[in-house]
PDB file of C-alpha atoms in Angstrom:
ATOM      1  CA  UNK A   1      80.269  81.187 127.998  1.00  0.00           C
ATOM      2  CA  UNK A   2      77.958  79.661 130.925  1.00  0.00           C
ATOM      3  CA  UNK A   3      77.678  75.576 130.415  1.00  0.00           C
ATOM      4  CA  UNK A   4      74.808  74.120 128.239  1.00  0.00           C
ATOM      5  CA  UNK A   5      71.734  74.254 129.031  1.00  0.00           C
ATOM      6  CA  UNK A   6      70.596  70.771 130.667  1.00  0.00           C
ATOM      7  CA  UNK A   7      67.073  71.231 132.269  1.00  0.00           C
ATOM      8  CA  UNK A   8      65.288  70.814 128.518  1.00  0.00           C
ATOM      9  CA  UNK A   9      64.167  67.441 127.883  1.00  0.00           C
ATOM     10  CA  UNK A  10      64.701  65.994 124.638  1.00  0.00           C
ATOM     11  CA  UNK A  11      61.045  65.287 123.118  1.00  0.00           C
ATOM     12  CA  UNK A  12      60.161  62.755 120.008  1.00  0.00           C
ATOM     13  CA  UNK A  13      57.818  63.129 117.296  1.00  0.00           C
ATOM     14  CA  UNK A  14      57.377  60.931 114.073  1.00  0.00           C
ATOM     15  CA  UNK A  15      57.757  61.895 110.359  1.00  0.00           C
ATOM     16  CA  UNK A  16      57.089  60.108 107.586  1.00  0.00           C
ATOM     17  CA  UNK A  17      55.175  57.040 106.980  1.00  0.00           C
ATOM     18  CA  UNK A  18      56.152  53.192 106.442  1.00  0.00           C
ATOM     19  CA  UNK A  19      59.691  53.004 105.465  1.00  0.00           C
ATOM     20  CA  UNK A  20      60.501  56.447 105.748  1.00  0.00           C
ATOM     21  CA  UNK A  21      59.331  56.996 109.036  1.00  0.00           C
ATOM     22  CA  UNK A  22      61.918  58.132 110.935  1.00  0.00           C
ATOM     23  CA  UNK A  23      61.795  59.523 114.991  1.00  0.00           C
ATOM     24  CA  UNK A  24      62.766  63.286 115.290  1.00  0.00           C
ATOM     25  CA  UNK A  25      64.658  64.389 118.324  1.00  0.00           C
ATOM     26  CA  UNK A  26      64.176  68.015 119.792  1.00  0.00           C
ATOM     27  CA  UNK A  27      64.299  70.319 122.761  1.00  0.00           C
ATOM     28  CA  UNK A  28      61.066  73.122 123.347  1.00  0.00           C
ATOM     29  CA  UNK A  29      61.915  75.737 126.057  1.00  0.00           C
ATOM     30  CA  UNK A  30      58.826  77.257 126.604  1.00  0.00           C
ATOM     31  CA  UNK A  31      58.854  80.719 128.725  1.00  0.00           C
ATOM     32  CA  UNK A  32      57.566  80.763 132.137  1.00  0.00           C
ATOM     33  CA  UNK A  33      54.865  83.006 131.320  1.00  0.00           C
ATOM     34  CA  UNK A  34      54.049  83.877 127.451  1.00  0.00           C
ATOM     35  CA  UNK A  35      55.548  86.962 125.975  1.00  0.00           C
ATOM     36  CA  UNK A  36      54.042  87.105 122.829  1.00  0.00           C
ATOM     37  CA  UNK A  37      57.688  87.525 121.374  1.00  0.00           C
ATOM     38  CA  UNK A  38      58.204  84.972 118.096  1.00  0.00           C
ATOM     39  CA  UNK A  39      59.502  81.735 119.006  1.00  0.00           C
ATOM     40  CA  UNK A  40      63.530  81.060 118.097  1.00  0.00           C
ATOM     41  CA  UNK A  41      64.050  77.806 115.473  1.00  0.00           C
ATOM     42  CA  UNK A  42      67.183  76.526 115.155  1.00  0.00           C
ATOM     43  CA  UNK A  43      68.074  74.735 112.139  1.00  0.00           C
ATOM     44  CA  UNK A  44      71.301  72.830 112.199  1.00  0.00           C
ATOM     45  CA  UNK A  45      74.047  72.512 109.584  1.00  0.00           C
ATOM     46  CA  UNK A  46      75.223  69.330 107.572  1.00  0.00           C
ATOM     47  CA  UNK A  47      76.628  66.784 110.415  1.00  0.00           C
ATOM     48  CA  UNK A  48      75.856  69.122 113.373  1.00  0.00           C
ATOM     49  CA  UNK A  49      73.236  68.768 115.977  1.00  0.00           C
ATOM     50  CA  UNK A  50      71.461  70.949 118.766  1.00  0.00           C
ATOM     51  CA  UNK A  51      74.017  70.604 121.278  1.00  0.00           C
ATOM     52  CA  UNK A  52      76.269  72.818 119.142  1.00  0.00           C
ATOM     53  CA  UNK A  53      77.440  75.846 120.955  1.00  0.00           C
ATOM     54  CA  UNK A  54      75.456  78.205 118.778  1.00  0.00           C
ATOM     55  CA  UNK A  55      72.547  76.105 118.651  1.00  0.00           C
ATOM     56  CA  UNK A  56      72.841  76.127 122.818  1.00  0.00           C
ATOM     57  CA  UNK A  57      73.630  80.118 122.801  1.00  0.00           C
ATOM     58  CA  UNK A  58      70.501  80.388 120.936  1.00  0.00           C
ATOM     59  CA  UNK A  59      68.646  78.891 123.432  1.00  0.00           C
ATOM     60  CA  UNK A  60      70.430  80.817 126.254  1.00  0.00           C
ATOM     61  CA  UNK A  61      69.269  84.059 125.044  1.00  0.00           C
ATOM     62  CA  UNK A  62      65.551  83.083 124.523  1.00  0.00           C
ATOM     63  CA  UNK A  63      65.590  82.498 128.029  1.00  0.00           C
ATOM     64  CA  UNK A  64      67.109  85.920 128.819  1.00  0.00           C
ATOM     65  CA  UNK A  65      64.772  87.543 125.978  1.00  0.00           C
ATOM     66  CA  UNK A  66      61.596  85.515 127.755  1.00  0.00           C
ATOM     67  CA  UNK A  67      60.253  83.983 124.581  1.00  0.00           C
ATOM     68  CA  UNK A  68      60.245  80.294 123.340  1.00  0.00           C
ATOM     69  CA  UNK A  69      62.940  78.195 121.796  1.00  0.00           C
ATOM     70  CA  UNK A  70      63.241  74.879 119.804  1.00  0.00           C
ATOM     71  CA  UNK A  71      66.306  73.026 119.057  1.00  0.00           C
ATOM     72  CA  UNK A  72      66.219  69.588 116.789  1.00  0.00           C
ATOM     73  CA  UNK A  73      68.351  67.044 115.096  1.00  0.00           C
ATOM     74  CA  UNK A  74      67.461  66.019 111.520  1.00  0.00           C
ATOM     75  CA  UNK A  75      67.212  62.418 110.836  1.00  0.00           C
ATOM     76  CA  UNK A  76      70.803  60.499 110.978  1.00  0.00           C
ATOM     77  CA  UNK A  77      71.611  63.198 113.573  1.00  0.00           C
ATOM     78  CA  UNK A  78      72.396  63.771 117.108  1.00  0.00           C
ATOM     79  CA  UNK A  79      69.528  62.258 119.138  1.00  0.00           C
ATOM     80  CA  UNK A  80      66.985  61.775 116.124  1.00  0.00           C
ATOM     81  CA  UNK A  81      66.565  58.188 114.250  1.00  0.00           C
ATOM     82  CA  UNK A  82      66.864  57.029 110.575  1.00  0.00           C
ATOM     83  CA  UNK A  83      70.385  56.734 108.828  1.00  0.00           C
ATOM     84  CA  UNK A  84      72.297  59.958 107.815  1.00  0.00           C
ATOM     85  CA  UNK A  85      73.288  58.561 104.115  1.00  0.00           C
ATOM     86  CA  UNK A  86      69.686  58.186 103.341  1.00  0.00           C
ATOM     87  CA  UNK A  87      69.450  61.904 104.438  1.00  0.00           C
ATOM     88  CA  UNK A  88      68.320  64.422 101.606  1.00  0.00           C
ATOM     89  CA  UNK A  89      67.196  68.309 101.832  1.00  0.00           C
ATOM     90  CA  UNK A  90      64.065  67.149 101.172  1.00  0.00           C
ATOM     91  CA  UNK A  91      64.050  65.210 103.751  1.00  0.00           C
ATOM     92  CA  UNK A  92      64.833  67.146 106.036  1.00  0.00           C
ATOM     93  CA  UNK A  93      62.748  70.026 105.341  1.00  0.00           C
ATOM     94  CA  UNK A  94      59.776  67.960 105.771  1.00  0.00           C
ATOM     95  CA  UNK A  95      61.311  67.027 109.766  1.00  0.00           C
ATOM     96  CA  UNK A  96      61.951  71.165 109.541  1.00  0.00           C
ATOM     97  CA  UNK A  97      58.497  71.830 108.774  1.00  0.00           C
ATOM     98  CA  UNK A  98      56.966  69.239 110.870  1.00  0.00           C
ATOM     99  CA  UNK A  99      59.087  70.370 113.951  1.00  0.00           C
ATOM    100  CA  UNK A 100      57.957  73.833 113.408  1.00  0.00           C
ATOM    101  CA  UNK A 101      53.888  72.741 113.028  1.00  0.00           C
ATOM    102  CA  UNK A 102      53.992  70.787 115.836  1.00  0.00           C
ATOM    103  CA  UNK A 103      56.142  72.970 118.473  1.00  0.00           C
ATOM    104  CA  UNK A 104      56.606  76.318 117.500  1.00  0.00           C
ATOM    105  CA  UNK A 105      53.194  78.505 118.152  1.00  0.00           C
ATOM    106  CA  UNK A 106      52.410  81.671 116.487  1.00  0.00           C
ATOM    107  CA  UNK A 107      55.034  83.480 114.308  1.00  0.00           C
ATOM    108  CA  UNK A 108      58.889  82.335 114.021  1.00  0.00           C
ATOM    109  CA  UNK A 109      62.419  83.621 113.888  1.00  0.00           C
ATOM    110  CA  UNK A 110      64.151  81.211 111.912  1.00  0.00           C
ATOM    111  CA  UNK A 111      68.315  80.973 112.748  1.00  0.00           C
ATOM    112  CA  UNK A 112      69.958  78.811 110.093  1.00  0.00           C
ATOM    113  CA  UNK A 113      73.338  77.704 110.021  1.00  0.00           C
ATOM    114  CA  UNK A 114      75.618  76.593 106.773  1.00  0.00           C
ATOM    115  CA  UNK A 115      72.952  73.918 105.083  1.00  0.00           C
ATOM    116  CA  UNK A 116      70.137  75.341 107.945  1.00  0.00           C
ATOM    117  CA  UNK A 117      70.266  78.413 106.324  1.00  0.00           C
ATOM    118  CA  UNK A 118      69.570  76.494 102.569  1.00  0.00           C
ATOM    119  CA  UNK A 119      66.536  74.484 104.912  1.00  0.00           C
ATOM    120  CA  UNK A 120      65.253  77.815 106.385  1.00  0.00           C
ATOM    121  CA  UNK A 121      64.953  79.473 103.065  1.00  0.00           C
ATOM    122  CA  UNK A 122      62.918  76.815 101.481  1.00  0.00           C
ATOM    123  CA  UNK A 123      60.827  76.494 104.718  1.00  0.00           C
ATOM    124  CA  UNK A 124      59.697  79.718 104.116  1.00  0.00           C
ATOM    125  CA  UNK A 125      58.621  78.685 100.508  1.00  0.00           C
ATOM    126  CA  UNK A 126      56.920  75.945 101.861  1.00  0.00           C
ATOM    127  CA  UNK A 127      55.087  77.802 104.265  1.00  0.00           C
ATOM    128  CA  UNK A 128      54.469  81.019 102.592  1.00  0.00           C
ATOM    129  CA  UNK A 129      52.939  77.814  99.267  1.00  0.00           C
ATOM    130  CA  UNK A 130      50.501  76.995 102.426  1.00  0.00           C
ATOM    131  CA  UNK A 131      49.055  80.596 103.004  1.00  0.00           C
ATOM    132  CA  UNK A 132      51.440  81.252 106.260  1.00  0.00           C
ATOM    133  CA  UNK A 133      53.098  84.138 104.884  1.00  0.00           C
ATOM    134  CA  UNK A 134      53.550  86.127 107.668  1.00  0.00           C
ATOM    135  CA  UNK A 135      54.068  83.442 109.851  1.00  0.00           C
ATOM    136  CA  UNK A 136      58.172  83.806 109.936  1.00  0.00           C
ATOM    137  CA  UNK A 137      59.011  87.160 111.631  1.00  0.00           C
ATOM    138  CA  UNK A 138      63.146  87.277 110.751  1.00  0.00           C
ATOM    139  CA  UNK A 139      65.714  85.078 109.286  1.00  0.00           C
ATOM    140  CA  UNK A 140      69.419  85.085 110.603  1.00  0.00           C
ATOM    141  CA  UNK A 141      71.706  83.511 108.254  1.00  0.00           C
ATOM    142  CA  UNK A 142      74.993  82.273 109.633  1.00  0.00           C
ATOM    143  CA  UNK A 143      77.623  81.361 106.705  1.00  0.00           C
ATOM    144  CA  UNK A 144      74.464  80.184 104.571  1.00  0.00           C
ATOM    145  CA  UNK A 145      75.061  77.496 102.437  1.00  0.00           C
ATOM    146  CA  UNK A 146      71.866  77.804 100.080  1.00  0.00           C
ATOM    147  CA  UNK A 147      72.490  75.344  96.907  1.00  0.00           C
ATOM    148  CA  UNK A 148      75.353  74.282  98.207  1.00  0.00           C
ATOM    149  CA  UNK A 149      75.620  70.569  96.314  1.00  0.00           C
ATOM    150  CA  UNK A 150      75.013  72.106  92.941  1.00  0.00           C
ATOM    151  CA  UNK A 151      77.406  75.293  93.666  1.00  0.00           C
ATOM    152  CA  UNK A 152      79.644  74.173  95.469  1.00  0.00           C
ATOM    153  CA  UNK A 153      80.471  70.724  95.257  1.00  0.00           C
ATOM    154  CA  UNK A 154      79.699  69.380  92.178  1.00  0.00           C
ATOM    155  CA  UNK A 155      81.534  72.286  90.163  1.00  0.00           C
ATOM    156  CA  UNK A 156      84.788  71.012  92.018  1.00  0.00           C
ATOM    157  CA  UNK A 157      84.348  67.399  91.985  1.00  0.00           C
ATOM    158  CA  UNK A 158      87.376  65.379  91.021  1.00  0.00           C
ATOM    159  CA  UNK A 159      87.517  62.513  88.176  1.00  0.00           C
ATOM    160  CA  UNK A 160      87.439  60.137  91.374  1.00  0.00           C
ATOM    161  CA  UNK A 161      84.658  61.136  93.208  1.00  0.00           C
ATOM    162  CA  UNK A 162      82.736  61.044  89.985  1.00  0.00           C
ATOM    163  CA  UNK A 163      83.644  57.368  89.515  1.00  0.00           C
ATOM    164  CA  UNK A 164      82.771  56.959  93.108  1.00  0.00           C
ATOM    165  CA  UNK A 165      78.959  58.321  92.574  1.00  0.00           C
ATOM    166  CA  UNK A 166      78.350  56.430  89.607  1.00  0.00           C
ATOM    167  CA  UNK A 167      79.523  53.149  91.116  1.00  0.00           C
ATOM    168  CA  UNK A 168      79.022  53.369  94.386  1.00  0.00           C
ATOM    169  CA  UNK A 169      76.271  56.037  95.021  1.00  0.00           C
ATOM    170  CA  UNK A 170      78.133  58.071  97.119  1.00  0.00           C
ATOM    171  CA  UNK A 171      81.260  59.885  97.663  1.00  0.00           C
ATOM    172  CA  UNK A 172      84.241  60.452 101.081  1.00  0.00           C
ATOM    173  CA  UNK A 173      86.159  63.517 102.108  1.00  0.00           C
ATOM    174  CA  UNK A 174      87.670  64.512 105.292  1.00  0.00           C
ATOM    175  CA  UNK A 175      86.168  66.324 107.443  1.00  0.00           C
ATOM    176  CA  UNK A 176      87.846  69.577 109.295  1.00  0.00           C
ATOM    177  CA  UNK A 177      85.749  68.856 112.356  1.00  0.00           C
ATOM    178  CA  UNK A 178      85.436  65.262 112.950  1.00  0.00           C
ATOM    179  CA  UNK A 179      87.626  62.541 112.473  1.00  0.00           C
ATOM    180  CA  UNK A 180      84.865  60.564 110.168  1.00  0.00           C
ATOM    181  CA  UNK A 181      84.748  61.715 106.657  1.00  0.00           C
ATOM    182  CA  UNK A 182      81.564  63.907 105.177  1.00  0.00           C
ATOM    183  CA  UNK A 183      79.938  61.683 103.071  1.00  0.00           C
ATOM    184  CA  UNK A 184      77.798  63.104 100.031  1.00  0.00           C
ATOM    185  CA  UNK A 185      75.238  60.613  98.004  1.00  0.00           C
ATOM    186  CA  UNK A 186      74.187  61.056  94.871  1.00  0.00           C
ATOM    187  CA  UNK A 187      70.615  60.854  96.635  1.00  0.00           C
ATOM    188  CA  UNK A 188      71.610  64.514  98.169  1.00  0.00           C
ATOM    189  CA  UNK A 189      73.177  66.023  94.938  1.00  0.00           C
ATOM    190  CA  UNK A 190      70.451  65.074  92.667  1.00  0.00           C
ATOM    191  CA  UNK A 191      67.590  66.183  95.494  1.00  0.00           C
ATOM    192  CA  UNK A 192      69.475  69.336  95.931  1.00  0.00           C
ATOM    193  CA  UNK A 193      68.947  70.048  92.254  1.00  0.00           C
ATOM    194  CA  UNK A 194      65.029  70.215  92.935  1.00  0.00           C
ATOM    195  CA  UNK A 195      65.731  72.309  95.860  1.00  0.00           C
ATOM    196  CA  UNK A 196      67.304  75.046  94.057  1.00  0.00           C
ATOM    197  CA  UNK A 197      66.721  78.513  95.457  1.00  0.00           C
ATOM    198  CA  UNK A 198      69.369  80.494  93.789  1.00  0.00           C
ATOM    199  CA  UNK A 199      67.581  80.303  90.256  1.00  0.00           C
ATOM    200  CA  UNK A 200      64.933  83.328  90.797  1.00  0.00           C
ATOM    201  CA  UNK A 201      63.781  85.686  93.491  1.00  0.00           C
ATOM    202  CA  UNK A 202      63.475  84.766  96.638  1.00  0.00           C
ATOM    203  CA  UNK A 203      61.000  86.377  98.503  1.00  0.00           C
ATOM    204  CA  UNK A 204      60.499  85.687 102.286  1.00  0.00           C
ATOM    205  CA  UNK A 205      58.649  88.702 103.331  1.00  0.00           C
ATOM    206  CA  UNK A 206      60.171  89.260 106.431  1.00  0.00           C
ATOM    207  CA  UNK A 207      63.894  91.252 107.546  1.00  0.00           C
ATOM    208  CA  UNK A 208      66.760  88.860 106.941  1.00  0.00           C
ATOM    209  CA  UNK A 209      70.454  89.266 108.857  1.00  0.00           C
ATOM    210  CA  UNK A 210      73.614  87.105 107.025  1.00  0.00           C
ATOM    211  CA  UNK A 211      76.520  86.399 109.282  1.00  0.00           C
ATOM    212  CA  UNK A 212      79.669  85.380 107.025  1.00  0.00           C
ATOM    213  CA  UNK A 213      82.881  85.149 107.754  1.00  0.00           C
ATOM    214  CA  UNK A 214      85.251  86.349 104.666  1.00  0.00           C
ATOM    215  CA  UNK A 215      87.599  83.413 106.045  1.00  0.00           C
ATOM    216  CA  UNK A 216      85.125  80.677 105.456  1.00  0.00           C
ATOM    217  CA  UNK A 217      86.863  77.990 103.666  1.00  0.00           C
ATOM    218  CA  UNK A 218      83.616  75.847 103.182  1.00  0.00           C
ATOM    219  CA  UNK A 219      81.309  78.665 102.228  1.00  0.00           C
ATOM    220  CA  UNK A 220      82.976  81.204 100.489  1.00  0.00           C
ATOM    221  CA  UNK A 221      81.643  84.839 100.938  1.00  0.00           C
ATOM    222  CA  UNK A 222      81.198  85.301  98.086  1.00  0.00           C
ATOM    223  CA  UNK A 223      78.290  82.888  98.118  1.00  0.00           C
ATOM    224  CA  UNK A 224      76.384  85.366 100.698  1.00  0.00           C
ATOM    225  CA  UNK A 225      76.817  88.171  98.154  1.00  0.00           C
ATOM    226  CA  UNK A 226      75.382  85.812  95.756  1.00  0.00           C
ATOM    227  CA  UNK A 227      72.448  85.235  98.018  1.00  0.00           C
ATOM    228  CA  UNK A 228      71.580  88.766  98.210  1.00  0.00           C
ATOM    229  CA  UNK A 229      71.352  89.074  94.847  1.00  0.00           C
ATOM    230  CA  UNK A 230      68.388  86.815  95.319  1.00  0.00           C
ATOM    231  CA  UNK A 231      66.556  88.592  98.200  1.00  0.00           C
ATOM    232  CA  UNK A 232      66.022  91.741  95.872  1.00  0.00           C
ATOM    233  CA  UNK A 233      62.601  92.972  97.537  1.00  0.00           C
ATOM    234  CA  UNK A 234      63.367  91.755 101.526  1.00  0.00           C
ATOM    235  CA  UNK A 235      65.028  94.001 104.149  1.00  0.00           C
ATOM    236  CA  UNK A 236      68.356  92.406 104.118  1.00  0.00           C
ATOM    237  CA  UNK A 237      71.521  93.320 106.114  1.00  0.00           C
ATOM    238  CA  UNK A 238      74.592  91.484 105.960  1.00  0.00           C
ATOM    239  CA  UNK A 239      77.361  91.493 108.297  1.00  0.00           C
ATOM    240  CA  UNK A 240      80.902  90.551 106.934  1.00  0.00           C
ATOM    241  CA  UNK A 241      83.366  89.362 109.750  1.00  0.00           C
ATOM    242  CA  UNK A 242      86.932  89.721 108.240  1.00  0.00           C
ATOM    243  CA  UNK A 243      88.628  87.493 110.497  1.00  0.00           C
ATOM    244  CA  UNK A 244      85.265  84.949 110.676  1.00  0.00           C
ATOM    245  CA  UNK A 245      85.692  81.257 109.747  1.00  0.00           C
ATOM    246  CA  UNK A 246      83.001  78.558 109.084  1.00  0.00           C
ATOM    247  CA  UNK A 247      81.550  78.116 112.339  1.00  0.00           C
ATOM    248  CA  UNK A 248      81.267  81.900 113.910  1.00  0.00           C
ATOM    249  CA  UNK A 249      81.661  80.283 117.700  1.00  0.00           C
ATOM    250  CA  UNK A 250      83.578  82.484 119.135  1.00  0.00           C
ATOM    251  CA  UNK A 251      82.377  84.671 121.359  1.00  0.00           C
ATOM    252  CA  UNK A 252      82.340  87.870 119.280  1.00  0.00           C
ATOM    253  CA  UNK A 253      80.552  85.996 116.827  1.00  0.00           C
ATOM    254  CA  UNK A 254      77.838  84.074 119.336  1.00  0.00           C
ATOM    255  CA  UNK A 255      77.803  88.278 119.983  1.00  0.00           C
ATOM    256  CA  UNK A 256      76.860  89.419 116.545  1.00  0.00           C
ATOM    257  CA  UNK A 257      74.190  86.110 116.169  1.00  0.00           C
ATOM    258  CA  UNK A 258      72.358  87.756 119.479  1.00  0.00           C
ATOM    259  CA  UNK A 259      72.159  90.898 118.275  1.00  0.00           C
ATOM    260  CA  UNK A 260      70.894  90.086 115.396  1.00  0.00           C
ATOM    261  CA  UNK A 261      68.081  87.900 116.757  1.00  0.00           C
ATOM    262  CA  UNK A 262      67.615  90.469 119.072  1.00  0.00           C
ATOM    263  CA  UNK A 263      66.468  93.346 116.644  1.00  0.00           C
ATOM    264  CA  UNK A 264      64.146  91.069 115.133  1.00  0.00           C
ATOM    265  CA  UNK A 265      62.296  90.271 118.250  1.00  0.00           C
ATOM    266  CA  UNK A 266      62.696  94.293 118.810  1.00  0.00           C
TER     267      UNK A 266
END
């Protein structure tokens, strides 16, 4: 793979009013001349920002495909303001949504990774509860993690983290890819309960792709096939990589993410 990307500037906007405002960091590659193509969102996973290698791969191949691209950080991330512990999905949904309004013209492919792909789904509720509902054009779903506080973590929390919620607000684990811990509030969990999308349909209206690797130890795969179970009336294809762990960086995956993207701007 080529090196990132450094000729896009890094561009503010401002969400949220009084004490929540917060200042939203993001890169907009705009094609030299417009293609008409849908424009490529990235949306981030839990502690990761746009300088990711998928995020930057995503990016790489909207300039080879000739259409727009936007890259962000959520608040508490990367480049953007605000503190990460006062971070819920909520919250960042409405930086999603606002990122999307204010630099992403005409329709959208929306490329979600881990908790991006939890953010992408319910930006498509939001936007679909507005009227836009044919404004996204695909949805490519790397190791979604849709629900993921009330599936996933609180099911396996331990007698001490418990404690740890209740009397300090928040809990600590380690983190596989960083040497500071992942820290979960009870802000998140209990905001992630409103944000449910795994208790009905879920209709987006538009041809999803999953990417999951059946070697995932933060996502299981059999969360995907849960999710699918969900998307009962979309056209949905999901690829299983047998080998594939959390992050699907390696080259074969960035592969499989650009062909993916790729029929949907077909």
């Amino acid at each position: 793979m080529q090196d990132t990307p450094t000729d896009t500037e890094i561009g503010f906007i401002d969400v949220g009013k009084a004490e929540a405002a917060r200042r939203i960091a993001m890169r907009v590659r705009q094609p030299e001349t417009p293609s008409g193509l849908p424009t490529l969102v990235w949306l981030g996973g839990y502690r990761s920002d746009m300088t990711g290698t998928k995020a930057v791969e995503v990016e790489r191949y909207a300039i080879e495909r000739g259409t727009a691209c936007v890259r962000f950080d959520y608040s508490g991330h990367g480049s953007s303001g605000g503190a990460f512990t006062d971070g819920t999905i909520s919250r960042w949904l409405e930086e999603s949504l606002a990122v999307i309004d204010h630099a992403a013209h005409g329709r959208v492919i929306l490329i979600g990774s881990s908790m991006g792909g939890w953010i992408a789904l319910r930006a498509i509720q939001e936007l679909r509860r507005r009227g836009d509902t044919s404004r996204v054009a695909g949805l490519v779903l790397i190791a979604p993690a849709p629900d993921f506080t009330a599936e996933l973590i609180e099911p396996n929390l331990t007698e001490a983290e418990r404690t740890s919620l209740a009397e300090r607000g928040y809990f600590e684990e380690p983190s596989e890819y960083s040497p500071e811990p992942n820290i979960f509030t009870r802000a998140l969990i209990e905001d992630g309960r409103a944000n449910r999308v795994l208790d009905g349909t879920i209709t987006t209206g538009c041809p999803v792709h999953i990417l999951q690797g059946m070697r995932d130890p933060d996502v299981p795969y059999t969360h995907a096939l849960l999710l699918m179970e969900h998307l009962p009336s979309d056209d949905v294809v999901m690829t299983l990589i047998r080998d594939g762990d959390h992050r699907l960086s390696r080259e074969e995956d960035i592969a499989k993410m650009k062909q993916a993207i790729g029929t949907m701007l077909a």
